[in-house]
């Protein structure tokens, strides 16, 4: 067996154009949660669990790694002030969508809606899938 000592040349990964990039499910769910208004991490977790009817539960590690990446990418921003009379020393950090985050979320929602349309045309879903009742929003978390 011959083993080469030559350095391997790493192939450059193509840079994804933001217009064609597909978001991870966690990032899209966080964007959905923040599309209804500003929130803190725990509020985002509750919102995602609510609108997925408990089918998706983001763990704290996934949530905060995703939030950190989203901050770096400019999809969300951290608010400087506490919300709803919370003290300044409250450890909760609050986030909101940026214009870029909203545009990316809208683009992803359209992409998913287009896929659902194809699934309906190909009889994978009924023309009007039976909607499950949504859980009411919990007041006072924002």
PDB file of C-alpha atoms in Angstrom:
ATOM      1  CA  UNK A   1       0.000   0.000   0.000  1.00  0.00           C
ATOM      2  CA  UNK A   2       1.393   3.377  -0.978  1.00  0.00           C
ATOM      3  CA  UNK A   3       0.464   6.381   1.097  1.00  0.00           C
ATOM      4  CA  UNK A   4       1.072   9.775  -0.397  1.00  0.00           C
ATOM      5  CA  UNK A   5       2.709  12.447   1.675  1.00  0.00           C
ATOM      6  CA  UNK A   6       1.457  15.153  -0.640  1.00  0.00           C
ATOM      7  CA  UNK A   7      -0.669  17.752   1.052  1.00  0.00           C
ATOM      8  CA  UNK A   8      -4.271  17.435   0.136  1.00  0.00           C
ATOM      9  CA  UNK A   9      -5.766  20.443  -1.544  1.00  0.00           C
ATOM     10  CA  UNK A  10      -9.022  21.312   0.149  1.00  0.00           C
ATOM     11  CA  UNK A  11     -11.733  22.036  -2.313  1.00  0.00           C
ATOM     12  CA  UNK A  12     -13.310  25.426  -1.828  1.00  0.00           C
ATOM     13  CA  UNK A  13     -16.910  25.030  -0.814  1.00  0.00           C
ATOM     14  CA  UNK A  14     -19.093  27.229  -2.971  1.00  0.00           C
ATOM     15  CA  UNK A  15     -20.420  30.194  -1.074  1.00  0.00           C
ATOM     16  CA  UNK A  16     -24.167  29.957  -0.920  1.00  0.00           C
ATOM     17  CA  UNK A  17     -25.997  32.964  -2.217  1.00  0.00           C
ATOM     18  CA  UNK A  18     -28.348  34.261   0.470  1.00  0.00           C
ATOM     19  CA  UNK A  19     -31.138  34.089  -2.082  1.00  0.00           C
ATOM     20  CA  UNK A  20     -30.712  30.307  -2.430  1.00  0.00           C
ATOM     21  CA  UNK A  21     -29.524  29.360   1.052  1.00  0.00           C
ATOM     22  CA  UNK A  22     -31.824  26.986   2.914  1.00  0.00           C
ATOM     23  CA  UNK A  23     -32.126  27.633   6.615  1.00  0.00           C
ATOM     24  CA  UNK A  24     -31.807  24.959   9.244  1.00  0.00           C
ATOM     25  CA  UNK A  25     -35.133  24.037  10.825  1.00  0.00           C
ATOM     26  CA  UNK A  26     -34.008  25.500  14.164  1.00  0.00           C
ATOM     27  CA  UNK A  27     -33.121  28.865  12.618  1.00  0.00           C
ATOM     28  CA  UNK A  28     -36.378  29.023  10.664  1.00  0.00           C
ATOM     29  CA  UNK A  29     -38.408  28.215  13.781  1.00  0.00           C
ATOM     30  CA  UNK A  30     -36.603  30.945  15.717  1.00  0.00           C
ATOM     31  CA  UNK A  31     -37.304  33.397  12.895  1.00  0.00           C
ATOM     32  CA  UNK A  32     -40.972  32.360  12.980  1.00  0.00           C
ATOM     33  CA  UNK A  33     -41.110  32.899  16.732  1.00  0.00           C
ATOM     34  CA  UNK A  34     -39.582  36.360  16.430  1.00  0.00           C
ATOM     35  CA  UNK A  35     -41.790  37.322  13.475  1.00  0.00           C
ATOM     36  CA  UNK A  36     -44.592  37.903  15.992  1.00  0.00           C
ATOM     37  CA  UNK A  37     -42.511  40.307  18.081  1.00  0.00           C
ATOM     38  CA  UNK A  38     -39.498  40.606  20.351  1.00  0.00           C
ATOM     39  CA  UNK A  39     -38.769  37.795  22.769  1.00  0.00           C
ATOM     40  CA  UNK A  40     -36.189  36.259  25.063  1.00  0.00           C
ATOM     41  CA  UNK A  41     -34.705  32.774  24.695  1.00  0.00           C
ATOM     42  CA  UNK A  42     -37.150  30.989  26.957  1.00  0.00           C
ATOM     43  CA  UNK A  43     -40.060  32.745  25.247  1.00  0.00           C
ATOM     44  CA  UNK A  44     -38.738  31.544  21.879  1.00  0.00           C
ATOM     45  CA  UNK A  45     -38.570  27.965  23.202  1.00  0.00           C
ATOM     46  CA  UNK A  46     -42.178  28.207  24.405  1.00  0.00           C
ATOM     47  CA  UNK A  47     -43.364  29.724  21.129  1.00  0.00           C
ATOM     48  CA  UNK A  48     -41.699  27.035  19.000  1.00  0.00           C
ATOM     49  CA  UNK A  49     -43.167  24.309  21.178  1.00  0.00           C
ATOM     50  CA  UNK A  50     -46.584  25.969  20.916  1.00  0.00           C
ATOM     51  CA  UNK A  51     -46.754  26.428  17.151  1.00  0.00           C
ATOM     52  CA  UNK A  52     -45.331  22.948  16.482  1.00  0.00           C
ATOM     53  CA  UNK A  53     -47.840  21.499  18.971  1.00  0.00           C
ATOM     54  CA  UNK A  54     -44.989  19.991  20.963  1.00  0.00           C
ATOM     55  CA  UNK A  55     -43.547  18.116  17.981  1.00  0.00           C
ATOM     56  CA  UNK A  56     -40.350  20.186  18.099  1.00  0.00           C
ATOM     57  CA  UNK A  57     -38.593  21.100  21.299  1.00  0.00           C
ATOM     58  CA  UNK A  58     -35.419  23.061  20.821  1.00  0.00           C
ATOM     59  CA  UNK A  59     -32.824  22.312  23.448  1.00  0.00           C
ATOM     60  CA  UNK A  60     -31.001  25.232  25.064  1.00  0.00           C
ATOM     61  CA  UNK A  61     -27.745  24.325  23.283  1.00  0.00           C
ATOM     62  CA  UNK A  62     -29.389  24.330  19.861  1.00  0.00           C
ATOM     63  CA  UNK A  63     -31.279  27.521  20.660  1.00  0.00           C
ATOM     64  CA  UNK A  64     -28.317  29.543  21.864  1.00  0.00           C
ATOM     65  CA  UNK A  65     -25.886  28.263  19.211  1.00  0.00           C
ATOM     66  CA  UNK A  66     -28.467  29.182  16.574  1.00  0.00           C
ATOM     67  CA  UNK A  67     -29.060  32.589  18.149  1.00  0.00           C
ATOM     68  CA  UNK A  68     -25.319  33.285  18.227  1.00  0.00           C
ATOM     69  CA  UNK A  69     -25.000  32.362  14.530  1.00  0.00           C
ATOM     70  CA  UNK A  70     -28.072  34.461  13.675  1.00  0.00           C
ATOM     71  CA  UNK A  71     -26.583  37.470  15.500  1.00  0.00           C
ATOM     72  CA  UNK A  72     -23.340  37.098  13.535  1.00  0.00           C
ATOM     73  CA  UNK A  73     -25.269  36.717  10.257  1.00  0.00           C
ATOM     74  CA  UNK A  74     -27.385  39.793  10.987  1.00  0.00           C
ATOM     75  CA  UNK A  75     -30.722  37.940  11.028  1.00  0.00           C
ATOM     76  CA  UNK A  76     -31.567  39.083  14.548  1.00  0.00           C
ATOM     77  CA  UNK A  77     -30.298  41.647  17.005  1.00  0.00           C
ATOM     78  CA  UNK A  78     -30.139  41.782  20.751  1.00  0.00           C
ATOM     79  CA  UNK A  79     -32.160  44.527  22.393  1.00  0.00           C
ATOM     80  CA  UNK A  80     -30.339  46.915  24.675  1.00  0.00           C
ATOM     81  CA  UNK A  81     -33.248  47.404  27.071  1.00  0.00           C
ATOM     82  CA  UNK A  82     -35.377  45.114  29.179  1.00  0.00           C
ATOM     83  CA  UNK A  83     -38.989  44.685  28.121  1.00  0.00           C
ATOM     84  CA  UNK A  84     -42.206  45.117  30.129  1.00  0.00           C
ATOM     85  CA  UNK A  85     -40.797  46.569  33.335  1.00  0.00           C
ATOM     86  CA  UNK A  86     -38.154  43.884  33.746  1.00  0.00           C
ATOM     87  CA  UNK A  87     -35.179  45.091  35.745  1.00  0.00           C
ATOM     88  CA  UNK A  88     -31.988  46.063  33.964  1.00  0.00           C
ATOM     89  CA  UNK A  89     -30.105  43.367  35.854  1.00  0.00           C
ATOM     90  CA  UNK A  90     -32.439  40.650  34.547  1.00  0.00           C
ATOM     91  CA  UNK A  91     -30.318  37.996  32.881  1.00  0.00           C
ATOM     92  CA  UNK A  92     -32.763  37.423  30.046  1.00  0.00           C
ATOM     93  CA  UNK A  93     -31.575  38.726  26.729  1.00  0.00           C
ATOM     94  CA  UNK A  94     -34.216  39.891  24.299  1.00  0.00           C
ATOM     95  CA  UNK A  95     -34.025  39.554  20.541  1.00  0.00           C
ATOM     96  CA  UNK A  96     -35.802  40.915  17.498  1.00  0.00           C
ATOM     97  CA  UNK A  97     -35.725  40.273  13.786  1.00  0.00           C
ATOM     98  CA  UNK A  98     -33.716  42.543  11.551  1.00  0.00           C
ATOM     99  CA  UNK A  99     -34.969  43.538   8.120  1.00  0.00           C
ATOM    100  CA  UNK A 100     -32.593  40.936   6.678  1.00  0.00           C
ATOM    101  CA  UNK A 101     -33.968  38.277   9.047  1.00  0.00           C
ATOM    102  CA  UNK A 102     -37.529  39.089   8.040  1.00  0.00           C
ATOM    103  CA  UNK A 103     -36.661  38.896   4.334  1.00  0.00           C
ATOM    104  CA  UNK A 104     -34.879  35.562   4.791  1.00  0.00           C
ATOM    105  CA  UNK A 105     -37.838  34.182   6.792  1.00  0.00           C
ATOM    106  CA  UNK A 106     -40.293  35.321   4.118  1.00  0.00           C
ATOM    107  CA  UNK A 107     -38.162  33.759   1.383  1.00  0.00           C
ATOM    108  CA  UNK A 108     -37.979  30.459   3.255  1.00  0.00           C
ATOM    109  CA  UNK A 109     -41.738  30.499   3.943  1.00  0.00           C
ATOM    110  CA  UNK A 110     -42.397  30.997   0.214  1.00  0.00           C
ATOM    111  CA  UNK A 111     -39.992  28.166  -0.645  1.00  0.00           C
ATOM    112  CA  UNK A 112     -41.794  25.831   1.757  1.00  0.00           C
ATOM    113  CA  UNK A 113     -45.227  26.938   0.500  1.00  0.00           C
ATOM    114  CA  UNK A 114     -44.123  26.148  -3.053  1.00  0.00           C
ATOM    115  CA  UNK A 115     -43.093  22.648  -1.948  1.00  0.00           C
ATOM    116  CA  UNK A 116     -46.461  22.142  -0.245  1.00  0.00           C
ATOM    117  CA  UNK A 117     -48.172  23.186  -3.490  1.00  0.00           C
ATOM    118  CA  UNK A 118     -46.175  20.550  -5.377  1.00  0.00           C
ATOM    119  CA  UNK A 119     -47.040  17.932  -2.752  1.00  0.00           C
ATOM    120  CA  UNK A 120     -50.739  18.760  -3.169  1.00  0.00           C
ATOM    121  CA  UNK A 121     -50.537  18.573  -6.968  1.00  0.00           C
ATOM    122  CA  UNK A 122     -48.896  15.176  -6.650  1.00  0.00           C
ATOM    123  CA  UNK A 123     -51.567  13.952  -4.213  1.00  0.00           C
ATOM    124  CA  UNK A 124     -49.242  13.694  -1.249  1.00  0.00           C
ATOM    125  CA  UNK A 125     -51.540  16.101   0.608  1.00  0.00           C
ATOM    126  CA  UNK A 126     -55.199  16.801   0.179  1.00  0.00           C
ATOM    127  CA  UNK A 127     -56.119  20.034  -1.570  1.00  0.00           C
ATOM    128  CA  UNK A 128     -56.846  21.596   1.783  1.00  0.00           C
ATOM    129  CA  UNK A 129     -55.078  19.712   4.527  1.00  0.00           C
ATOM    130  CA  UNK A 130     -57.164  19.538   7.683  1.00  0.00           C
ATOM    131  CA  UNK A 131     -55.832  22.196   9.952  1.00  0.00           C
ATOM    132  CA  UNK A 132     -55.192  21.337  13.536  1.00  0.00           C
ATOM    133  CA  UNK A 133     -56.314  23.888  16.067  1.00  0.00           C
ATOM    134  CA  UNK A 134     -53.443  26.085  17.125  1.00  0.00           C
ATOM    135  CA  UNK A 135     -52.545  26.541  20.743  1.00  0.00           C
ATOM    136  CA  UNK A 136     -53.412  29.937  22.150  1.00  0.00           C
ATOM    137  CA  UNK A 137     -50.475  32.228  22.776  1.00  0.00           C
ATOM    138  CA  UNK A 138     -49.402  32.565  26.351  1.00  0.00           C
ATOM    139  CA  UNK A 139     -49.723  36.144  27.463  1.00  0.00           C
ATOM    140  CA  UNK A 140     -47.205  38.045  29.467  1.00  0.00           C
ATOM    141  CA  UNK A 141     -44.009  36.490  28.145  1.00  0.00           C
ATOM    142  CA  UNK A 142     -43.032  39.387  25.945  1.00  0.00           C
TER     143      UNK A 142
END
